[in-house]
mmCIF file of C-alpha atoms in Angstrom:
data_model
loop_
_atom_site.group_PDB
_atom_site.id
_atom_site.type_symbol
_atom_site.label_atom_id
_atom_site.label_comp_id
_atom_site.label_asym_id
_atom_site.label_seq_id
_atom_site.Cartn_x
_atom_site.Cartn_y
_atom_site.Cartn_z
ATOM 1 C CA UNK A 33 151.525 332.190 102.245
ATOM 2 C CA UNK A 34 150.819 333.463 105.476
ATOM 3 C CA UNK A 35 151.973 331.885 108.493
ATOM 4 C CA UNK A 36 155.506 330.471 107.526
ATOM 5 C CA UNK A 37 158.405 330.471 110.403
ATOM 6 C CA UNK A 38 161.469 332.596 109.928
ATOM 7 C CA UNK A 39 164.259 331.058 110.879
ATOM 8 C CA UNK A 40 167.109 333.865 110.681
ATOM 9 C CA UNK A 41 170.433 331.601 110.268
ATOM 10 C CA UNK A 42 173.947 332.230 109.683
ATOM 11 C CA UNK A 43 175.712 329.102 111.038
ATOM 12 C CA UNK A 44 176.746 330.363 114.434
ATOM 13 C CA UNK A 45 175.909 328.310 116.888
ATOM 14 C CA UNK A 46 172.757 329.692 118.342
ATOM 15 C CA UNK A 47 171.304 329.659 114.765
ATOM 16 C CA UNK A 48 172.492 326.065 115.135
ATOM 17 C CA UNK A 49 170.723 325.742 118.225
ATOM 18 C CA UNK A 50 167.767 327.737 117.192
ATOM 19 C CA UNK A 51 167.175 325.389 113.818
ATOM 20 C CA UNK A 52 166.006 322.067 115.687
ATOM 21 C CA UNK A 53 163.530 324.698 117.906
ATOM 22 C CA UNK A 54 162.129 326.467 114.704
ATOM 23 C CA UNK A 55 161.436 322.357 113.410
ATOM 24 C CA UNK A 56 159.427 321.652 116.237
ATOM 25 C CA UNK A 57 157.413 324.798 116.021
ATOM 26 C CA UNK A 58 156.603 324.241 112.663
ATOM 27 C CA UNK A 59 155.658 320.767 113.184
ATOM 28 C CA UNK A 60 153.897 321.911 115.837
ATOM 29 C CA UNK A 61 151.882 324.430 114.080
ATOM 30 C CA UNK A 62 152.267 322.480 110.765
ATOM 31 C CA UNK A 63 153.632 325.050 109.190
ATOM 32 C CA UNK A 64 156.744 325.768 106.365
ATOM 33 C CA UNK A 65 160.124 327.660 107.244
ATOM 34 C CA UNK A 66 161.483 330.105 105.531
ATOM 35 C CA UNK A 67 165.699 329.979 106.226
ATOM 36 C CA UNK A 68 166.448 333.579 105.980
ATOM 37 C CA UNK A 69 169.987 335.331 105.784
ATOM 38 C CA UNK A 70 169.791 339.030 106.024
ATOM 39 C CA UNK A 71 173.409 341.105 105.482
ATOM 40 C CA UNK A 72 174.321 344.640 105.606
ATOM 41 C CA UNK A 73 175.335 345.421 101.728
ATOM 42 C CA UNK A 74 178.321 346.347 100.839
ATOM 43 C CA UNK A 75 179.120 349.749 98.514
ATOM 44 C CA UNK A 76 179.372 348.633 95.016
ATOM 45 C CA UNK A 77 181.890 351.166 94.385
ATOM 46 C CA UNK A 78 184.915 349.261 93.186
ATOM 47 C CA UNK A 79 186.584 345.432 92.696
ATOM 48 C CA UNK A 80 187.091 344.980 96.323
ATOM 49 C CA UNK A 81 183.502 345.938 98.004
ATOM 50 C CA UNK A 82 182.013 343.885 95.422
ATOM 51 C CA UNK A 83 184.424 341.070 95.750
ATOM 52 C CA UNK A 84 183.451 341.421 99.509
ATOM 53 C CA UNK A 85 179.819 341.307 98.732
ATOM 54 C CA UNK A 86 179.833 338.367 96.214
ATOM 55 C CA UNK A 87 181.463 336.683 98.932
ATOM 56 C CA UNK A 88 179.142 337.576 101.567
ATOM 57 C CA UNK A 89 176.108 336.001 99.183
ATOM 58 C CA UNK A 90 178.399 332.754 98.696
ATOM 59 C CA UNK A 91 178.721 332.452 102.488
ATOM 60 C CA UNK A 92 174.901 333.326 102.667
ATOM 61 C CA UNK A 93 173.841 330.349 100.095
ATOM 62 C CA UNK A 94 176.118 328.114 101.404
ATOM 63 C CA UNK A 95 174.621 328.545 105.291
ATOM 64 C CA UNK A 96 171.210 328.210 103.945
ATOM 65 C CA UNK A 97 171.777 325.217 102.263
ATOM 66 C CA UNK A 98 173.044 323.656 104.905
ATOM 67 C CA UNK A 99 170.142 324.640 107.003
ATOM 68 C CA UNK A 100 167.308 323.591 104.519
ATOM 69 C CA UNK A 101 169.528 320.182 104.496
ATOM 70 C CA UNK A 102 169.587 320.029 108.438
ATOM 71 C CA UNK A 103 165.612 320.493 108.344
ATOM 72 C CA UNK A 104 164.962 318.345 105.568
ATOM 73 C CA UNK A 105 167.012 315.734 107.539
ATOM 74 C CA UNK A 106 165.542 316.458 110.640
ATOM 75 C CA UNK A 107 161.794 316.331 109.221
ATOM 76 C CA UNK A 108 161.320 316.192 105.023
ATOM 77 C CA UNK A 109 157.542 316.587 105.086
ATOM 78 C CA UNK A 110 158.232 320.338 106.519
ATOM 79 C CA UNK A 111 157.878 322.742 103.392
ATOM 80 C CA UNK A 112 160.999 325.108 103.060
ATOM 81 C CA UNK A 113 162.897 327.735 101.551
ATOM 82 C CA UNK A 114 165.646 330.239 101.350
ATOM 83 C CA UNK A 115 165.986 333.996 101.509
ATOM 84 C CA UNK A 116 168.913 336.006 101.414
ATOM 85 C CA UNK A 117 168.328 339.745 101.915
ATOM 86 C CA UNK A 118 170.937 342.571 101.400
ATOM 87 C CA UNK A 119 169.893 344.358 104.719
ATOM 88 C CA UNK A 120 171.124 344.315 108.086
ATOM 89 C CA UNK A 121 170.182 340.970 109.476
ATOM 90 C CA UNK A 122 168.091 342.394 112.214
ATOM 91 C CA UNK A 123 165.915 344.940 110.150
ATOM 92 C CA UNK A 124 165.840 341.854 107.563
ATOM 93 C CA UNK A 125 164.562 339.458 109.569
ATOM 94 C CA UNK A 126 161.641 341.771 110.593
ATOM 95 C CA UNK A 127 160.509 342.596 107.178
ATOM 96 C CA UNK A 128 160.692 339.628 106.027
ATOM 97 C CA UNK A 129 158.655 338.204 108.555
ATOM 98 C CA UNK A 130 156.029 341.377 108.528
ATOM 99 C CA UNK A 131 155.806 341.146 104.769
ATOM 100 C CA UNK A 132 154.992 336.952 105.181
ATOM 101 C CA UNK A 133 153.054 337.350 107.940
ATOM 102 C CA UNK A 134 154.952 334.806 109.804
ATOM 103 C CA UNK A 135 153.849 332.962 113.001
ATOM 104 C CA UNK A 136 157.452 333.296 114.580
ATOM 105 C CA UNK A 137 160.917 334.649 113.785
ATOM 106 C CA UNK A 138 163.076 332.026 115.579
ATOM 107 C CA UNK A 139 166.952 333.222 115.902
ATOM 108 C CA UNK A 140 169.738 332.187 117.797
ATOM 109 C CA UNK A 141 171.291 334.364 120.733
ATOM 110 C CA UNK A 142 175.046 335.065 120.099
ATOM 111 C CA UNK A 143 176.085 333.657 123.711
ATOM 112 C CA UNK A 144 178.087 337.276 124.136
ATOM 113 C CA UNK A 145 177.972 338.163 127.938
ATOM 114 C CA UNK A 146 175.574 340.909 129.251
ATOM 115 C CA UNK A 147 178.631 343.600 128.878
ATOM 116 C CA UNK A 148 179.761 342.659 125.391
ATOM 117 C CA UNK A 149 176.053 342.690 124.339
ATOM 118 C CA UNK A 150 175.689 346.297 125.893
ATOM 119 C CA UNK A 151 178.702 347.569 124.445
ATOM 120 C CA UNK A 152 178.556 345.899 120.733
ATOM 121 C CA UNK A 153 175.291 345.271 120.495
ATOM 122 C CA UNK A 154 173.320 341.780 119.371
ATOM 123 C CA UNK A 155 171.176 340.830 116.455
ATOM 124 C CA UNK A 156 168.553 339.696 118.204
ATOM 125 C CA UNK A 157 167.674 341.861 120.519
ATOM 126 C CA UNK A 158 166.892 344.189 117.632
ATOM 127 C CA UNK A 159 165.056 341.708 116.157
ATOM 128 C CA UNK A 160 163.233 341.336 119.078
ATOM 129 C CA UNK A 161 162.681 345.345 119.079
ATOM 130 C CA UNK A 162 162.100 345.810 115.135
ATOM 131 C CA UNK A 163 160.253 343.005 114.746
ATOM 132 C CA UNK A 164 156.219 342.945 114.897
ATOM 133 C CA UNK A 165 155.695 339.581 115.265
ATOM 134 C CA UNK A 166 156.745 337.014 117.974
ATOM 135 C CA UNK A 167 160.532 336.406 117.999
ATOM 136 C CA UNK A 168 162.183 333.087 119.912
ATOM 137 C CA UNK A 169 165.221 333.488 120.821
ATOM 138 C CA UNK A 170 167.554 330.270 121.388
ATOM 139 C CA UNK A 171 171.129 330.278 123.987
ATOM 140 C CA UNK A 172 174.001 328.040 122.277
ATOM 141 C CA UNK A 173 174.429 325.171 124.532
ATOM 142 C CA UNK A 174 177.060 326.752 127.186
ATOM 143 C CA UNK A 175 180.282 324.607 126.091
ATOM 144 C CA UNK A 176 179.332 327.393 122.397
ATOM 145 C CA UNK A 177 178.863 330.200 123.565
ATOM 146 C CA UNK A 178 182.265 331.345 123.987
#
């Protein structure tokens, strides 16, 4: 269905600031969200990557179960769903959202300072780069951001 919101989410607290924002853009628009929770793979080779990648899908089902919760609380006529894709959350978030057609990718910033965001980089700025259709991106409330 074309049209749905991508909310990327990973628990942090500007995906917890960017969730209520992504529900009143799909009300607004009357439109579903899709909770999406991209992560960079890890190498299969032996117990400990995949140990380290099972893990990394737990944590990823877990967060997006407690975001379809939040929305469903928040507003339970708003259609939703989960995705977790083994990418980097950045390139996953814009495929997704490319391949869906998606009004809006809504993330969270990472409240990192302007140097620590030059130096190791931020998630959604290369969503916002990547990404081909219209990206929101949401501060943490300043007492997060640390």
């Amino acid at each position: 269905m074309a049209g749905e919101i991508v909310l990327g989410y990973d628990a942090s607290a500007g995906a917890r600031a960017a969730l209520p924002v992504a529900v009143r853009v799909a009300e607004a628009f009357g439109a579903p969200i899709v909770v999406a929770f991209g992560y960079e793979p890890a190498n299969p080779v032996g117990g400990e990557m995949a140990d380290l990648r099972a893990a990394i899908e737990r944590r990823g089902e877990e967060v997006t179960a407690e975001a379809l919760m939040e929305i469903a609380r928040r507003n339970p006529a708003i259609s939703t769903r989960a995705e977790l894709i083994a990418d980097r959350p950045a390139s996953a978030l814009a495929a997704l959202a490319e391949s869906l057609e998606a009004l809006v990718i809504v993330v969270g910033s990472n409240g990192r300072s302007r140097l620590a965001k030059a130096l190791l980089g931020s998630t959604s700025y290369r969503v916002l780069h990547e990404a081909t259709v219209p990206v929101l991106v949401v501060n943490p409330p300043d007492d997060e951001d640390g």
